[in-house]
Every structure is written in C-alpha cells, then in structure tokens.
C-alpha cells in the first residue's frame, strides 16, 4: 500500500491510517509474533543446553538433569510454535527459515555432545544428522515441482528421536539405560526408513513435474505448428484471387 495525498487524508497532511507507514508497522508486528518468539527462545537455548550438558566433565547427574530440562523446553516450544503459526496465521519468512534451523541446532548439538562424551556411538550421530541435512537439501531441489506433505512416519520419527535423545541426556543406569538403547534403535530405524521414503516421494514428484512440463511444451509447439500453415496459405490465396482481376482488366 502507498500513502495518500494530504487532501485525501482530510487536508491535514498526515498519511491515512492504512497508508505506507501503517503497512510497515504491520510487517514489523507480524515478525515479533508469539510463534517466532518461541523459535528464537529455542535458538537461544542451544548454547545454554551445551554448557549444562558438558558442565563438570559432562558426568554430573545434576547438571545433566538441568540440560534435560533445557532440551525438553526446546522440544515443547517446537511443537507449540508450529501449531500457533498455522492456527493463527502467524507464518512469516523468518519463521520458515529459523524454525528448521532451531530444530536441527538443538538436536545436532545434543547428538554431537553425547557422542563426544562417549554415551552415543558416532555412527548414530552421523546417520541422524546426515539424514536430516540430506533431506533438507533434497527439499530445496524438488520444491520447484511441489511440496511433499508431512507423513505419519515422519512425525513418529521426530517423537522417537526427541524421546531417545532426551533419555540419553539424563544420567540413566540399570534397566532404564537398556530401555533407552532400544528407544534409540527404533529412532534410528525410523530415521532411515522415513528418509528413504522421502527420497522415493521426491523422485516421483520430480518425474511428474518433468512430465507435466514436457506435455505443456509439446502442446505449445503443436499450437504454434497449427497456426503457421494458415498464415502461410493466406498470401497464396490473396495472390490467386488477384490474378483473375488482372485478366479481367486486360479483357
């Protein structure tokens, strides 16, 4: 929107309430909505979470309990910010970029720290982070052909990852330590399976997009070819029609 002349604003020389300044104010207000604030809180929690998890060598149960609390808050805000953004139409470009970054930052920090402390094998961290980064890149590749919707398997994967990593952050022993091992095993399996399914859907989506583009190109060429003979025949028709007139004039 643009500003209005002074006469349209009642002759006072001030812009109307719906003018350019009002639009700028609305844009600024939309950036600082509750969904984006929760996303920024999650980003700010990452360095604090790392400091708590690695405090006192990383093996103090009290510090690790505090680290788990920070991780739990990050996971909860991840659920609420997306829900609020979709429900109350608070989706912004900042949120689209910052939300996935915050998700991967807290999860990546937890996995790397746990592997550094020797609690989690490095290959588990590599599989999970490799899958997440690979799917993110693949999403940018196929976005021109469409968007792959979130699946139930993907949601189960996220829940399993959050639960498993949260249990590893806590200093668990005995049967609970064994239980968290199996929860992490389920999370790794879901990570791989859903990643392969995402690749399959991306391939199907890309093929469909290329097929539609080829059909549109063929239809355009056919339309151009159909119009060219008629235009080429017009000069012949006009010249053949002009010849009798000339002969008649000579007679």
CSV table of C-alpha atoms in Angstrom, one decimal:
chain,number,residue,atom,x,y,z
A,1,UNK,CA,0.0,0.0,0.0
A,2,UNK,CA,1.1,3.6,-0.6
A,3,UNK,CA,0.4,6.8,1.1
A,4,UNK,CA,-2.5,9.1,0.1
A,5,UNK,CA,-2.4,12.8,-0.7
A,6,UNK,CA,-3.0,15.3,2.0
A,7,UNK,CA,-6.4,16.2,0.6
A,8,UNK,CA,-7.5,12.5,0.8
A,9,UNK,CA,-6.3,12.4,4.4
A,10,UNK,CA,-8.6,15.2,5.4
A,11,UNK,CA,-6.3,18.0,4.4
A,12,UNK,CA,-4.1,17.5,7.5
A,13,UNK,CA,-1.0,16.4,5.5
A,14,UNK,CA,-0.8,13.2,7.6
A,15,UNK,CA,-0.9,9.8,5.9
A,16,UNK,CA,-4.1,7.8,6.3
A,17,UNK,CA,-4.1,5.0,8.9
A,18,UNK,CA,-3.9,2.5,6.1
A,19,UNK,CA,-1.0,4.2,4.4
A,20,UNK,CA,2.6,3.1,3.9
A,21,UNK,CA,3.6,3.7,7.5
A,22,UNK,CA,0.8,1.6,8.7
A,23,UNK,CA,1.8,-1.3,6.4
A,24,UNK,CA,5.4,-1.1,7.7
A,25,UNK,CA,4.1,-1.2,11.3
A,26,UNK,CA,2.0,-4.3,10.5
A,27,UNK,CA,5.0,-6.0,8.9
A,28,UNK,CA,7.2,-5.3,12.0
A,29,UNK,CA,4.4,-6.5,14.3
A,30,UNK,CA,4.0,-9.8,12.4
A,31,UNK,CA,7.7,-10.6,12.8
A,32,UNK,CA,7.5,-10.4,16.6
A,33,UNK,CA,4.6,-12.8,17.0
A,34,UNK,CA,4.5,-15.5,19.6
A,35,UNK,CA,5.4,-18.3,17.2
A,36,UNK,CA,8.7,-16.5,16.2
A,37,UNK,CA,9.5,-15.6,19.8
A,38,UNK,CA,9.2,-19.3,20.8
A,39,UNK,CA,11.5,-20.2,17.8
A,40,UNK,CA,14.1,-17.6,19.0
A,41,UNK,CA,13.9,-18.9,22.5
A,42,UNK,CA,14.7,-22.4,21.2
A,43,UNK,CA,17.7,-21.0,19.3
A,44,UNK,CA,19.0,-19.2,22.5
A,45,UNK,CA,18.6,-22.4,24.4
A,46,UNK,CA,21.2,-24.2,22.3
A,47,UNK,CA,24.4,-22.7,23.8
A,48,UNK,CA,22.9,-23.0,27.3
A,49,UNK,CA,22.0,-26.6,26.8
A,50,UNK,CA,25.5,-27.4,25.6
A,51,UNK,CA,27.1,-25.7,28.6
A,52,UNK,CA,24.8,-27.6,31.0
A,53,UNK,CA,25.4,-30.9,29.4
A,54,UNK,CA,29.2,-30.5,29.3
A,55,UNK,CA,29.5,-28.9,32.8
A,56,UNK,CA,31.8,-30.7,35.2
A,57,UNK,CA,33.1,-33.0,32.6
A,58,UNK,CA,29.6,-34.0,31.4
A,59,UNK,CA,29.0,-36.7,34.0
A,60,UNK,CA,27.4,-34.8,36.9
A,61,UNK,CA,23.8,-36.1,37.2
A,62,UNK,CA,22.5,-32.7,38.5
A,63,UNK,CA,23.9,-30.7,35.5
A,64,UNK,CA,22.6,-33.3,33.1
A,65,UNK,CA,19.2,-33.0,34.7
A,66,UNK,CA,19.3,-29.3,34.0
A,67,UNK,CA,20.4,-30.0,30.5
A,68,UNK,CA,17.5,-32.4,30.0
A,69,UNK,CA,15.1,-29.6,31.2
A,70,UNK,CA,16.5,-27.2,28.6
A,71,UNK,CA,16.2,-29.9,25.9
A,72,UNK,CA,12.6,-30.6,27.0
A,73,UNK,CA,11.7,-26.9,26.8
A,74,UNK,CA,13.2,-26.8,23.3
A,75,UNK,CA,11.2,-29.8,22.2
A,76,UNK,CA,7.9,-28.4,23.7
A,77,UNK,CA,8.4,-25.0,22.0
A,78,UNK,CA,9.0,-26.8,18.7
A,79,UNK,CA,5.5,-28.3,19.0
A,80,UNK,CA,3.8,-25.1,20.0
A,81,UNK,CA,5.4,-22.6,17.7
A,82,UNK,CA,4.4,-24.5,14.6
A,83,UNK,CA,0.9,-25.1,15.9
A,84,UNK,CA,0.4,-21.4,16.7
A,85,UNK,CA,1.8,-20.3,13.4
A,86,UNK,CA,-0.6,-22.5,11.4
A,87,UNK,CA,-3.7,-21.9,13.6
A,88,UNK,CA,-3.5,-18.1,13.9
A,89,UNK,CA,-1.9,-17.4,10.5
A,90,UNK,CA,1.4,-16.3,12.0
A,91,UNK,CA,3.6,-17.8,9.3
A,92,UNK,CA,6.4,-15.5,8.3
A,93,UNK,CA,9.5,-15.8,6.1
A,94,UNK,CA,11.7,-15.6,9.2
A,95,UNK,CA,9.8,-18.4,10.8
A,96,UNK,CA,10.1,-20.6,7.7
A,97,UNK,CA,13.9,-20.2,7.9
A,98,UNK,CA,14.5,-20.1,11.6
A,99,UNK,CA,12.2,-22.9,12.7
A,100,UNK,CA,14.0,-25.8,10.9
A,101,UNK,CA,17.4,-24.2,11.9
A,102,UNK,CA,16.4,-24.3,15.5
A,103,UNK,CA,15.2,-27.8,15.3
A,104,UNK,CA,18.4,-29.1,13.8
A,105,UNK,CA,20.6,-27.0,16.0
A,106,UNK,CA,19.3,-28.4,19.3
A,107,UNK,CA,19.1,-32.0,18.0
A,108,UNK,CA,22.6,-31.7,16.4
A,109,UNK,CA,24.1,-30.2,19.5
A,110,UNK,CA,22.7,-33.0,21.7
A,111,UNK,CA,23.9,-35.8,19.4
A,112,UNK,CA,27.4,-34.4,19.0
A,113,UNK,CA,27.8,-33.7,22.7
A,114,UNK,CA,26.6,-37.2,23.6
A,115,UNK,CA,29.0,-38.8,21.1
A,116,UNK,CA,31.8,-36.6,22.4
A,117,UNK,CA,31.1,-37.8,25.9
A,118,UNK,CA,31.1,-41.4,24.7
A,119,UNK,CA,27.5,-42.0,25.6
A,120,UNK,CA,26.4,-42.5,21.9
A,121,UNK,CA,28.3,-44.0,19.0
A,122,UNK,CA,29.4,-41.6,16.4
A,123,UNK,CA,27.8,-43.6,13.6
A,124,UNK,CA,24.4,-43.0,15.2
A,125,UNK,CA,25.0,-39.2,15.2
A,126,UNK,CA,26.2,-39.5,11.6
A,127,UNK,CA,23.1,-41.3,10.4
A,128,UNK,CA,20.7,-39.0,12.0
A,129,UNK,CA,22.4,-35.7,11.1
A,130,UNK,CA,23.2,-37.0,7.6
A,131,UNK,CA,19.6,-37.9,7.0
A,132,UNK,CA,18.3,-34.5,8.3
A,133,UNK,CA,20.8,-32.4,6.3
A,134,UNK,CA,20.3,-34.6,3.2
A,135,UNK,CA,16.5,-34.3,3.3
A,136,UNK,CA,16.8,-30.5,3.8
A,137,UNK,CA,18.9,-30.2,0.6
A,138,UNK,CA,16.6,-32.5,-1.3
A,139,UNK,CA,13.6,-30.4,-0.3
A,140,UNK,CA,15.2,-27.4,-1.9
A,141,UNK,CA,15.9,-29.4,-5.1
A,142,UNK,CA,12.3,-30.6,-5.6
A,143,UNK,CA,10.4,-27.6,-4.3
A,144,UNK,CA,10.0,-26.3,-7.8
A,145,UNK,CA,7.9,-29.3,-8.6
A,146,UNK,CA,5.8,-29.2,-5.4
A,147,UNK,CA,5.8,-29.9,-1.7
A,148,UNK,CA,6.0,-33.3,0.0
A,149,UNK,CA,3.5,-33.3,2.9
A,150,UNK,CA,4.5,-34.4,6.3
A,151,UNK,CA,3.8,-38.1,6.9
A,152,UNK,CA,2.8,-40.0,10.0
A,153,UNK,CA,6.1,-41.8,9.8
A,154,UNK,CA,8.0,-38.5,9.9
A,155,UNK,CA,6.1,-37.4,13.0
A,156,UNK,CA,6.8,-40.7,14.7
A,157,UNK,CA,10.5,-40.3,13.8
A,158,UNK,CA,10.6,-36.9,15.4
A,159,UNK,CA,8.9,-38.2,18.5
A,160,UNK,CA,11.3,-41.2,18.7
A,161,UNK,CA,14.4,-39.0,18.2
A,162,UNK,CA,13.3,-36.5,20.9
A,163,UNK,CA,12.5,-39.2,23.4
A,164,UNK,CA,15.6,-41.2,22.8
A,165,UNK,CA,18.0,-38.2,22.9
A,166,UNK,CA,16.3,-36.9,26.0
A,167,UNK,CA,16.8,-40.2,27.7
A,168,UNK,CA,20.5,-40.2,26.8
A,169,UNK,CA,20.9,-36.7,28.1
A,170,UNK,CA,19.8,-38.0,31.5
A,171,UNK,CA,22.3,-40.0,33.5
A,172,UNK,CA,20.2,-43.2,33.5
A,173,UNK,CA,21.5,-46.5,34.8
A,174,UNK,CA,20.2,-50.1,35.1
A,175,UNK,CA,17.1,-51.1,33.2
A,176,UNK,CA,16.3,-47.6,32.1
A,177,UNK,CA,19.7,-47.4,30.4
A,178,UNK,CA,18.8,-50.6,28.5
A,179,UNK,CA,15.4,-49.3,27.6
A,180,UNK,CA,16.8,-46.0,26.2
A,181,UNK,CA,19.1,-48.1,24.0
A,182,UNK,CA,16.1,-49.8,22.3
A,183,UNK,CA,14.3,-46.4,22.0
A,184,UNK,CA,17.3,-45.1,20.2
A,185,UNK,CA,17.4,-48.2,18.0
A,186,UNK,CA,13.7,-47.5,17.0
A,187,UNK,CA,14.6,-43.9,16.3
A,188,UNK,CA,17.5,-44.8,14.0
A,189,UNK,CA,15.3,-47.3,12.1
A,190,UNK,CA,12.6,-44.7,11.6
A,191,UNK,CA,15.2,-42.1,10.6
A,192,UNK,CA,16.5,-44.4,7.8
A,193,UNK,CA,13.1,-45.7,6.7
A,194,UNK,CA,11.4,-42.3,6.5
A,195,UNK,CA,14.5,-40.8,4.8
A,196,UNK,CA,14.3,-43.4,2.0
A,197,UNK,CA,10.5,-42.8,1.7
A,198,UNK,CA,11.1,-39.1,1.4
A,199,UNK,CA,13.7,-39.8,-1.4
A,200,UNK,CA,11.1,-42.0,-3.2
A,201,UNK,CA,8.4,-39.3,-3.0
A,202,UNK,CA,10.9,-36.7,-4.2
A,203,UNK,CA,11.7,-38.8,-7.3
A,204,UNK,CA,8.0,-39.4,-8.0
A,205,UNK,CA,7.3,-35.7,-7.6
A,206,UNK,CA,10.2,-34.7,-9.9
A,207,UNK,CA,9.2,-37.2,-12.6
A,208,UNK,CA,5.6,-35.9,-12.5
A,209,UNK,CA,6.8,-32.3,-12.7
A,210,UNK,CA,9.1,-33.1,-15.7
A,211,UNK,CA,6.2,-34.9,-17.4
A,212,UNK,CA,3.9,-32.0,-17.0
A,213,UNK,CA,6.5,-29.6,-18.3
A,214,UNK,CA,7.1,-31.8,-21.4
A,215,UNK,CA,3.4,-32.0,-22.1
A,216,UNK,CA,3.0,-28.3,-21.8
A,217,UNK,CA,5.9,-27.8,-24.2
A,218,UNK,CA,4.5,-30.2,-26.7
A,219,UNK,CA,1.1,-28.6,-26.6
A,220,UNK,CA,2.7,-25.2,-27.1
A,221,UNK,CA,4.7,-26.4,-30.1
A,222,UNK,CA,1.6,-28.1,-31.6
A,223,UNK,CA,-0.4,-24.9,-31.2
A,224,UNK,CA,2.4,-22.9,-33.0
A,225,UNK,CA,2.6,-25.5,-35.8
A,226,UNK,CA,-1.2,-25.4,-36.3
A,227,UNK,CA,-1.3,-21.7,-36.7
A,228,UNK,CA,1.7,-21.4,-39.1
A,229,UNK,CA,0.1,-23.2,-42.2
A,230,UNK,CA,-3.0,-20.9,-42.2
A,231,UNK,CA,-0.8,-17.9,-42.1
A,232,UNK,CA,1.4,-19.2,-44.9
A,233,UNK,CA,-1.6,-20.0,-47.1
A,234,UNK,CA,-3.0,-16.5,-46.8
A,235,UNK,CA,-0.6,-14.9,-49.2
A,236,UNK,CA,-1.2,-17.6,-51.8
A,237,UNK,CA,-4.9,-17.2,-51.5
A,238,UNK,CA,-4.6,-13.4,-51.9
A,239,UNK,CA,-2.3,-13.7,-55.0
A,240,UNK,CA,-4.5,-16.3,-56.7
A,241,UNK,CA,-7.5,-14.2,-56.0
A,242,UNK,CA,-5.9,-11.1,-57.5
A,243,UNK,CA,-5.0,-12.8,-60.8
A,244,UNK,CA,-8.5,-13.0,-62.3
A,245,UNK,CA,-9.0,-9.4,-61.6
A,246,UNK,CA,-5.9,-8.6,-63.7
A,247,UNK,CA,-7.0,-10.8,-66.6
A,248,UNK,CA,-10.5,-9.2,-66.5
A,249,UNK,CA,-8.9,-5.8,-66.7
A,250,UNK,CA,-6.9,-6.8,-69.8
A,251,UNK,CA,-10.0,-8.1,-71.5
